[in-house]
PDB file of C-alpha atoms in Angstrom:
ATOM      1  CA  MET Z 411      35.973  84.445 118.434  1.00  0.00           C
ATOM      2  CA  THR Z 412      34.114  84.076 115.015  1.00  0.00           C
ATOM      3  CA  ARG Z 413      35.363  81.154 113.660  1.00  0.00           C
ATOM      4  CA  PHE Z 414      31.848  80.124 112.294  1.00  0.00           C
ATOM      5  CA  GLU Z 415      30.791  83.492 110.833  1.00  0.00           C
ATOM      6  CA  GLY Z 416      28.617  82.571 107.856  1.00  0.00           C
ATOM      7  CA  TYR Z 417      28.539  78.851 108.763  1.00  0.00           C
ATOM      8  CA  ALA Z 418      25.381  77.034 109.013  1.00  0.00           C
ATOM      9  CA  ALA Z 419      25.217  74.004 111.512  1.00  0.00           C
ATOM     10  CA  LEU Z 420      22.641  71.240 112.368  1.00  0.00           C
ATOM     11  CA  VAL Z 421      22.845  69.723 115.881  1.00  0.00           C
ATOM     12  CA  THR Z 422      20.827  66.699 116.846  1.00  0.00           C
ATOM     13  CA  GLY Z 423      19.680  65.988 120.421  1.00  0.00           C
ATOM     14  CA  ALA Z 424      20.207  69.674 121.141  1.00  0.00           C
ATOM     15  CA  GLY Z 425      17.299  70.095 123.535  1.00  0.00           C
ATOM     16  CA  GLN Z 426      19.578  69.711 126.688  1.00  0.00           C
ATOM     17  CA  GLY Z 427      22.881  68.785 127.939  1.00  0.00           C
ATOM     18  CA  ILE Z 428      25.783  68.383 125.685  1.00  0.00           C
ATOM     19  CA  GLY Z 429      23.688  69.339 122.556  1.00  0.00           C
ATOM     20  CA  ALA Z 430      22.289  72.401 124.023  1.00  0.00           C
ATOM     21  CA  ALA Z 431      25.805  73.473 124.918  1.00  0.00           C
ATOM     22  CA  VAL Z 432      27.183  72.759 121.460  1.00  0.00           C
ATOM     23  CA  ALA Z 433      24.343  74.882 119.970  1.00  0.00           C
ATOM     24  CA  HIS Z 434      25.165  77.742 122.235  1.00  0.00           C
ATOM     25  CA  ARG Z 435      28.950  77.475 121.519  1.00  0.00           C
ATOM     26  CA  LEU Z 436      28.500  77.338 117.725  1.00  0.00           C
ATOM     27  CA  ALA Z 437      25.973  80.291 117.748  1.00  0.00           C
ATOM     28  CA  ALA Z 438      28.442  82.270 120.089  1.00  0.00           C
ATOM     29  CA  GLU Z 439      31.228  82.036 117.527  1.00  0.00           C
ATOM     30  CA  GLY Z 440      29.139  83.166 114.699  1.00  0.00           C
ATOM     31  CA  ALA Z 441      27.125  80.100 113.258  1.00  0.00           C
ATOM     32  CA  ARG Z 442      23.484  79.905 112.357  1.00  0.00           C
ATOM     33  CA  VAL Z 443      22.270  76.821 114.283  1.00  0.00           C
ATOM     34  CA  LEU Z 444      19.255  74.672 113.621  1.00  0.00           C
ATOM     35  CA  VAL Z 445      18.539  73.161 117.025  1.00  0.00           C
ATOM     36  CA  THR Z 446      16.896  69.826 116.505  1.00  0.00           C
ATOM     37  CA  ASP Z 447      15.472  67.335 119.042  1.00  0.00           C
ATOM     38  CA  ARG Z 448      12.889  64.852 119.140  1.00  0.00           C
ATOM     39  CA  ASP Z 449      11.008  66.915 121.760  1.00  0.00           C
ATOM     40  CA  ALA Z 450      10.170  69.943 119.586  1.00  0.00           C
ATOM     41  CA  ALA Z 451       9.414  72.108 122.674  1.00  0.00           C
ATOM     42  CA  ARG Z 452      12.894  71.665 124.224  1.00  0.00           C
ATOM     43  CA  ALA Z 453      14.417  72.442 120.820  1.00  0.00           C
ATOM     44  CA  GLY Z 454      12.456  75.594 120.920  1.00  0.00           C
ATOM     45  CA  SER Z 455      13.471  76.610 124.221  1.00  0.00           C
ATOM     46  CA  VAL Z 456      17.155  76.256 123.521  1.00  0.00           C
ATOM     47  CA  ALA Z 457      16.880  78.101 120.192  1.00  0.00           C
ATOM     48  CA  ALA Z 458      15.287  80.838 122.146  1.00  0.00           C
ATOM     49  CA  ALA Z 459      17.877  81.029 124.657  1.00  0.00           C
ATOM     50  CA  VAL Z 460      20.507  81.103 121.836  1.00  0.00           C
ATOM     51  CA  ARG Z 461      18.776  84.079 120.431  1.00  0.00           C
ATOM     52  CA  ASP Z 462      18.235  85.795 123.677  1.00  0.00           C
ATOM     53  CA  GLY Z 463      22.094  85.707 123.955  1.00  0.00           C
ATOM     54  CA  GLY Z 464      22.671  87.289 120.726  1.00  0.00           C
ATOM     55  CA  GLY Z 465      23.092  84.185 118.586  1.00  0.00           C
ATOM     56  CA  SER Z 466      21.244  82.931 115.499  1.00  0.00           C
ATOM     57  CA  ALA Z 467      19.108  79.628 115.986  1.00  0.00           C
ATOM     58  CA  GLU Z 468      16.006  78.083 114.602  1.00  0.00           C
ATOM     59  CA  ALA Z 469      14.215  75.005 116.189  1.00  0.00           C
ATOM     60  CA  HIS Z 470      13.075  71.887 114.370  1.00  0.00           C
ATOM     61  CA  GLY Z 471      11.453  68.728 115.700  1.00  0.00           C
ATOM     62  CA  CYS Z 472      13.422  65.630 114.526  1.00  0.00           C
ATOM     63  CA  ASP Z 473      13.408  62.137 115.599  1.00  0.00           C
ATOM     64  CA  VAL Z 474      16.595  60.607 114.013  1.00  0.00           C
ATOM     65  CA  THR Z 475      14.984  57.005 113.968  1.00  0.00           C
ATOM     66  CA  ASP Z 476      12.732  58.561 111.136  1.00  0.00           C
ATOM     67  CA  ALA Z 477      14.466  58.876 107.799  1.00  0.00           C
ATOM     68  CA  ALA Z 478      11.756  61.062 106.560  1.00  0.00           C
ATOM     69  CA  ALA Z 479      12.047  63.424 109.658  1.00  0.00           C
ATOM     70  CA  VAL Z 480      15.793  63.724 109.217  1.00  0.00           C
ATOM     71  CA  ARG Z 481      15.608  64.565 105.497  1.00  0.00           C
ATOM     72  CA  ALA Z 482      13.115  67.251 106.405  1.00  0.00           C
ATOM     73  CA  ALA Z 483      15.375  68.685 108.990  1.00  0.00           C
ATOM     74  CA  VAL Z 484      18.191  68.867 106.684  1.00  0.00           C
ATOM     75  CA  ALA Z 485      15.814  70.441 104.105  1.00  0.00           C
ATOM     76  CA  ARG Z 486      14.973  73.037 106.705  1.00  0.00           C
ATOM     77  CA  ALA Z 487      18.506  73.930 107.382  1.00  0.00           C
ATOM     78  CA  GLN Z 488      18.957  74.412 103.656  1.00  0.00           C
ATOM     79  CA  GLU Z 489      15.822  76.690 103.403  1.00  0.00           C
ATOM     80  CA  ALA Z 490      16.550  78.554 106.482  1.00  0.00           C
ATOM     81  CA  PHE Z 491      20.321  79.097 105.845  1.00  0.00           C
ATOM     82  CA  GLY Z 492      20.943  78.508 102.239  1.00  0.00           C
ATOM     83  CA  GLY Z 493      23.152  75.285 102.859  1.00  0.00           C
ATOM     84  CA  LEU Z 494      24.998  73.435 105.572  1.00  0.00           C
ATOM     85  CA  ASP Z 495      28.439  73.333 106.709  1.00  0.00           C
ATOM     86  CA  VAL Z 496      28.488  71.555 110.004  1.00  0.00           C
ATOM     87  CA  LEU Z 497      26.601  68.442 111.362  1.00  0.00           C
ATOM     88  CA  VAL Z 498      26.861  67.538 114.969  1.00  0.00           C
ATOM     89  CA  ASN Z 499      25.535  63.935 115.649  1.00  0.00           C
ATOM     90  CA  ASN Z 500      24.765  64.156 119.292  1.00  0.00           C
ATOM     91  CA  ALA Z 501      21.285  62.330 119.692  1.00  0.00           C
ATOM     92  CA  TYR Z 502      21.628  59.038 121.742  1.00  0.00           C
ATOM     93  CA  SER Z 503      19.776  56.382 123.592  1.00  0.00           C
ATOM     94  CA  CYS Z 504      21.041  54.466 126.594  1.00  0.00           C
ATOM     95  CA  HIS Z 505      19.243  51.767 128.467  1.00  0.00           C
ATOM     96  CA  ARG Z 506      20.749  50.633 131.738  1.00  0.00           C
ATOM     97  CA  ASP Z 507      21.827  47.065 131.609  1.00  0.00           C
ATOM     98  CA  PRO Z 508      19.742  44.185 133.342  1.00  0.00           C
ATOM     99  CA  ASP Z 509      21.303  42.069 135.908  1.00  0.00           C
ATOM    100  CA  ARG Z 510      22.405  39.504 133.338  1.00  0.00           C
ATOM    101  CA  PHE Z 511      23.036  40.038 129.589  1.00  0.00           C
ATOM    102  CA  GLU Z 512      20.643  37.347 128.770  1.00  0.00           C
ATOM    103  CA  GLU Z 513      17.944  39.278 130.084  1.00  0.00           C
ATOM    104  CA  TRP Z 514      18.194  41.994 127.648  1.00  0.00           C
ATOM    105  CA  GLU Z 515      14.987  42.379 125.692  1.00  0.00           C
ATOM    106  CA  GLU Z 516      14.935  43.026 121.688  1.00  0.00           C
ATOM    107  CA  ALA Z 517      13.263  46.589 122.057  1.00  0.00           C
ATOM    108  CA  PRO Z 518      15.677  48.518 124.299  1.00  0.00           C
ATOM    109  CA  TRP Z 519      18.628  46.892 122.782  1.00  0.00           C
ATOM    110  CA  TYR Z 520      17.755  47.808 119.252  1.00  0.00           C
ATOM    111  CA  GLU Z 521      16.643  51.438 120.210  1.00  0.00           C
ATOM    112  CA  ASP Z 522      20.008  52.272 121.569  1.00  0.00           C
ATOM    113  CA  PHE Z 523      21.502  51.383 118.106  1.00  0.00           C
ATOM    114  CA  GLU Z 524      18.513  53.005 116.250  1.00  0.00           C
ATOM    115  CA  VAL Z 525      19.248  56.398 117.884  1.00  0.00           C
ATOM    116  CA  THR Z 526      22.874  56.246 118.691  1.00  0.00           C
ATOM    117  CA  LEU Z 527      24.422  54.589 115.509  1.00  0.00           C
ATOM    118  CA  HIS Z 528      21.828  54.274 112.787  1.00  0.00           C
ATOM    119  CA  GLY Z 529      20.524  57.866 113.562  1.00  0.00           C
ATOM    120  CA  ALA Z 530      23.980  59.401 112.960  1.00  0.00           C
ATOM    121  CA  ALA Z 531      24.236  57.439 109.648  1.00  0.00           C
ATOM    122  CA  ARG Z 532      20.921  58.722 108.622  1.00  0.00           C
ATOM    123  CA  CYS Z 533      21.934  62.373 109.466  1.00  0.00           C
ATOM    124  CA  ALA Z 534      25.138  62.015 107.838  1.00  0.00           C
ATOM    125  CA  ARG Z 535      23.609  60.487 104.694  1.00  0.00           C
ATOM    126  CA  ALA Z 536      21.045  63.315 104.353  1.00  0.00           C
ATOM    127  CA  ALA Z 537      23.455  66.051 105.007  1.00  0.00           C
ATOM    128  CA  LEU Z 538      26.611  64.963 103.036  1.00  0.00           C
ATOM    129  CA  PRO Z 539      25.516  66.273  99.551  1.00  0.00           C
ATOM    130  CA  LEU Z 540      25.043  69.921 101.339  1.00  0.00           C
ATOM    131  CA  LEU Z 541      28.171  69.546 103.355  1.00  0.00           C
ATOM    132  CA  ALA Z 542      30.289  68.752 100.280  1.00  0.00           C
ATOM    133  CA  ARG Z 543      28.930  71.919  98.641  1.00  0.00           C
ATOM    134  CA  SER Z 544      30.324  74.106 101.387  1.00  0.00           C
ATOM    135  CA  GLY Z 545      33.601  74.987  99.775  1.00  0.00           C
ATOM    136  CA  GLY Z 546      35.919  72.708 101.801  1.00  0.00           C
ATOM    137  CA  ARG Z 547      34.670  73.567 105.252  1.00  0.00           C
ATOM    138  CA  GLY Z 548      32.003  70.850 105.465  1.00  0.00           C
ATOM    139  CA  ALA Z 549      32.428  68.881 108.848  1.00  0.00           C
ATOM    140  CA  ILE Z 550      30.690  66.258 110.804  1.00  0.00           C
ATOM    141  CA  VAL Z 551      31.480  65.829 114.331  1.00  0.00           C
ATOM    142  CA  ASN Z 552      30.027  62.738 116.127  1.00  0.00           C
ATOM    143  CA  VAL Z 553      29.634  62.685 119.977  1.00  0.00           C
ATOM    144  CA  GLY Z 554      30.790  59.137 120.888  1.00  0.00           C
ATOM    145  CA  SER Z 555      31.739  58.091 124.305  1.00  0.00           C
ATOM    146  CA  VAL Z 556      34.640  56.626 126.412  1.00  0.00           C
ATOM    147  CA  ASN Z 557      32.415  53.598 126.674  1.00  0.00           C
ATOM    148  CA  ALA Z 558      33.533  52.787 123.306  1.00  0.00           C
ATOM    149  CA  GLU Z 559      37.019  52.195 124.466  1.00  0.00           C
ATOM    150  CA  GLN Z 560      36.664  50.445 127.900  1.00  0.00           C
ATOM    151  CA  HIS Z 561      34.126  48.769 130.031  1.00  0.00           C
ATOM    152  CA  PHE Z 562      31.868  51.116 131.834  1.00  0.00           C
ATOM    153  CA  GLY Z 563      28.743  49.140 131.568  1.00  0.00           C
ATOM    154  CA  ASP Z 564      25.532  49.836 129.336  1.00  0.00           C
ATOM    155  CA  HIS Z 565      26.408  47.071 126.636  1.00  0.00           C
ATOM    156  CA  ALA Z 566      24.060  48.442 124.076  1.00  0.00           C
ATOM    157  CA  TYR Z 567      24.942  52.007 124.254  1.00  0.00           C
ATOM    158  CA  SER Z 568      28.651  51.123 124.489  1.00  0.00           C
ATOM    159  CA  ALA Z 569      28.351  48.907 121.350  1.00  0.00           C
ATOM    160  CA  ALA Z 570      26.412  51.522 119.474  1.00  0.00           C
ATOM    161  CA  LYS Z 571      29.137  54.224 120.374  1.00  0.00           C
ATOM    162  CA  ALA Z 572      31.931  51.804 119.270  1.00  0.00           C
ATOM    163  CA  GLY Z 573      30.056  51.356 115.916  1.00  0.00           C
ATOM    164  CA  LEU Z 574      29.766  55.316 115.792  1.00  0.00           C
ATOM    165  CA  ALA Z 575      33.656  55.511 116.247  1.00  0.00           C
ATOM    166  CA  SER Z 576      34.021  52.963 113.473  1.00  0.00           C
ATOM    167  CA  LEU Z 577      31.761  54.780 111.243  1.00  0.00           C
ATOM    168  CA  THR Z 578      33.543  58.085 111.859  1.00  0.00           C
ATOM    169  CA  ARG Z 579      36.716  56.585 110.442  1.00  0.00           C
ATOM    170  CA  THR Z 580      35.340  54.770 107.384  1.00  0.00           C
ATOM    171  CA  LEU Z 581      33.097  57.891 106.636  1.00  0.00           C
ATOM    172  CA  ALA Z 582      36.092  60.319 107.242  1.00  0.00           C
ATOM    173  CA  VAL Z 583      37.929  58.389 104.250  1.00  0.00           C
ATOM    174  CA  GLU Z 584      35.131  58.421 101.838  1.00  0.00           C
ATOM    175  CA  SER Z 585      34.193  61.909 102.419  1.00  0.00           C
ATOM    176  CA  ALA Z 586      37.631  63.484 102.280  1.00  0.00           C
ATOM    177  CA  PRO Z 587      37.921  63.795  98.454  1.00  0.00           C
ATOM    178  CA  ARG Z 588      34.536  65.766  98.784  1.00  0.00           C
ATOM    179  CA  GLY Z 589      36.160  68.296 101.186  1.00  0.00           C
ATOM    180  CA  VAL Z 590      34.176  67.070 104.235  1.00  0.00           C
ATOM    181  CA  ARG Z 591      35.989  66.101 107.478  1.00  0.00           C
ATOM    182  CA  VAL Z 592      34.585  63.545 109.991  1.00  0.00           C
ATOM    183  CA  ASN Z 593      35.580  63.359 113.584  1.00  0.00           C
ATOM    184  CA  LEU Z 594      34.440  62.257 117.041  1.00  0.00           C
ATOM    185  CA  VAL Z 595      34.594  63.400 120.478  1.00  0.00           C
ATOM    186  CA  GLU Z 596      34.605  60.690 123.398  1.00  0.00           C
ATOM    187  CA  PRO Z 597      33.221  62.316 126.660  1.00  0.00           C
ATOM    188  CA  GLY Z 598      33.624  61.049 130.000  1.00  0.00           C
ATOM    189  CA  THR Z 599      31.196  61.510 132.710  1.00  0.00           C
ATOM    190  CA  VAL Z 600      29.398  64.882 132.217  1.00  0.00           C
ATOM    191  CA  ARG Z 601      27.315  66.905 134.434  1.00  0.00           C
ATOM    192  CA  THR Z 602      23.875  66.738 132.530  1.00  0.00           C
ATOM    193  CA  ASP Z 603      20.240  66.199 133.467  1.00  0.00           C
ATOM    194  CA  VAL Z 604      20.753  62.337 133.241  1.00  0.00           C
ATOM    195  CA  TRP Z 605      22.541  62.727 136.680  1.00  0.00           C
ATOM    196  CA  ARG Z 606      19.994  64.884 138.165  1.00  0.00           C
ATOM    197  CA  ASP Z 607      18.825  62.422 140.495  1.00  0.00           C
ATOM    198  CA  ARG Z 608      22.131  60.647 141.126  1.00  0.00           C
ATOM    199  CA  ALA Z 609      24.110  63.413 142.800  1.00  0.00           C
ATOM    200  CA  ALA Z 610      25.947  61.028 145.203  1.00  0.00           C
ATOM    201  CA  MET Z 611      27.032  58.794 142.148  1.00  0.00           C
ATOM    202  CA  LEU Z 612      28.285  61.784 140.289  1.00  0.00           C
ATOM    203  CA  GLU Z 613      30.426  63.008 143.133  1.00  0.00           C
ATOM    204  CA  GLN Z 614      32.030  59.345 143.582  1.00  0.00           C
ATOM    205  CA  ALA Z 615      32.837  59.498 139.896  1.00  0.00           C
ATOM    206  CA  ARG Z 616      34.835  62.500 140.455  1.00  0.00           C
ATOM    207  CA  ALA Z 617      37.390  60.648 142.130  1.00  0.00           C
ATOM    208  CA  HIS Z 618      38.227  58.538 139.205  1.00  0.00           C
ATOM    209  CA  TYR Z 619      39.312  61.546 137.112  1.00  0.00           C
ATOM    210  CA  PRO Z 620      42.927  62.613 137.247  1.00  0.00           C
ATOM    211  CA  LEU Z 621      41.902  66.273 136.651  1.00  0.00           C
ATOM    212  CA  GLY Z 622      39.796  66.021 139.752  1.00  0.00           C
ATOM    213  CA  ARG Z 623      36.219  66.655 138.396  1.00  0.00           C
ATOM    214  CA  VAL Z 624      33.566  65.355 136.126  1.00  0.00           C
ATOM    215  CA  GLY Z 625      33.072  67.152 132.826  1.00  0.00           C
ATOM    216  CA  GLU Z 626      30.515  69.958 132.024  1.00  0.00           C
ATOM    217  CA  PRO Z 627      28.622  70.250 128.767  1.00  0.00           C
ATOM    218  CA  GLU Z 628      30.681  73.183 127.908  1.00  0.00           C
ATOM    219  CA  ASP Z 629      33.805  71.142 128.001  1.00  0.00           C
ATOM    220  CA  ILE Z 630      32.390  68.883 125.436  1.00  0.00           C
ATOM    221  CA  ALA Z 631      30.955  71.898 123.193  1.00  0.00           C
ATOM    222  CA  ALA Z 632      34.574  73.285 123.097  1.00  0.00           C
ATOM    223  CA  ALA Z 633      36.098  70.337 121.598  1.00  0.00           C
ATOM    224  CA  VAL Z 634      33.319  69.908 119.108  1.00  0.00           C
ATOM    225  CA  ALA Z 635      33.802  73.518 118.045  1.00  0.00           C
ATOM    226  CA  PHE Z 636      37.463  72.976 117.453  1.00  0.00           C
ATOM    227  CA  LEU Z 637      36.908  69.704 115.326  1.00  0.00           C
ATOM    228  CA  ALA Z 638      34.114  71.696 113.258  1.00  0.00           C
ATOM    229  CA  SER Z 639      36.231  74.629 112.696  1.00  0.00           C
ATOM    230  CA  ARG Z 640      39.117  75.394 110.283  1.00  0.00           C
ATOM    231  CA  ASP Z 641      41.536  75.148 113.124  1.00  0.00           C
ATOM    232  CA  ALA Z 642      41.124  71.295 112.663  1.00  0.00           C
ATOM    233  CA  ALA Z 643      41.415  71.560 108.748  1.00  0.00           C
ATOM    234  CA  TRP Z 644      44.010  68.757 108.628  1.00  0.00           C
ATOM    235  CA  VAL Z 645      42.178  66.670 111.091  1.00  0.00           C
ATOM    236  CA  THR Z 646      39.927  63.922 110.232  1.00  0.00           C
ATOM    237  CA  GLY Z 647      38.952  60.247 111.143  1.00  0.00           C
ATOM    238  CA  VAL Z 648      39.945  60.876 114.768  1.00  0.00           C
ATOM    239  CA  SER Z 649      38.319  59.890 118.160  1.00  0.00           C
ATOM    240  CA  LEU Z 650      39.126  62.594 120.600  1.00  0.00           C
ATOM    241  CA  PRO Z 651      38.810  61.624 124.306  1.00  0.00           C
ATOM    242  CA  VAL Z 652      37.607  64.460 126.471  1.00  0.00           C
ATOM    243  CA  ASP Z 653      37.540  62.735 129.506  1.00  0.00           C
ATOM    244  CA  GLY Z 654      39.681  64.367 132.379  1.00  0.00           C
ATOM    245  CA  GLY Z 655      42.336  61.878 131.837  1.00  0.00           C
ATOM    246  CA  LEU Z 656      40.030  58.734 132.417  1.00  0.00           C
ATOM    247  CA  LEU Z 657      41.205  56.620 129.671  1.00  0.00           C
ATOM    248  CA  VAL Z 658      44.809  57.028 130.586  1.00  0.00           C
ATOM    249  CA  SER Z 659      44.606  56.390 134.323  1.00  0.00           C
ATOM    250  CA  ASN Z 660      43.548  53.552 136.620  1.00  0.00           C
ATOM    251  CA  LEU Z 661      42.986  55.617 139.916  1.00  0.00           C
ATOM    252  CA  ALA Z 662      41.111  52.965 141.713  1.00  0.00           C
ATOM    253  CA  MET Z 663      43.889  50.427 141.207  1.00  0.00           C
ATOM    254  CA  ASN Z 664      46.623  52.874 142.141  1.00  0.00           C
ATOM    255  CA  ARG Z 665      45.115  53.841 145.311  1.00  0.00           C
ATOM    256  CA  THR Z 666      44.385  50.169 145.969  1.00  0.00           C
ATOM    257  CA  MET Z 667      48.192  49.401 145.517  1.00  0.00           C
ATOM    258  CA  ALA Z 668      49.367  52.273 147.488  1.00  0.00           C
ATOM    259  CA  ARG Z 669      47.740  51.035 150.686  1.00  0.00           C
TER     260      ARG Z 669
END
């Protein structure tokens, strides 16, 4: 498929995991991709891998908590590609909950918001003028989480992702007259490096998914590609769960009641 032939895309937090998979997927479908990450070396590795696979990609170090760095990344996309058609806000921060809510400290709580919610807002603010000039194919895809919908722990991360879902809806309405669509995917548990040292926990999580497995980064990348493409030309403001059926099930309760 070449749904993104002639497109330029910027992906944040693309040095590994879901972001890297998105970069590979968009490039495989013809996009020129600016791979950004706070760790410039990781971004460089992913961009090199994309090129090795026959795709077009450049790397750029970008900390989404730094407004100047965000503006520089968008400017780099314009310089390298002549414009911007797709922004994928994937960068996030997630600190684990302390034993009690009142034990949360200010710094980690606010970092989750600064990266996950405010970072996405900074990127959208910087990218929108270019997206609005992309001839009606401008799209923002935010990477949210099922944590925005139900309790799965991680208070700050979950609240930030819920805020991102709300921003998606409000920004979709404002951006529509300019020909820019804004949507969000909500992944469930996805096999990324975050789980590298928790393989047993990941296996336990599998049992809660009706489709019988946890997600892979490529599952999320496929949904992002759909929402970013003209296949979703009449779709905006949606939060799309990509979660193996997790949100529509309660397998643990069902199994308890069936005993």
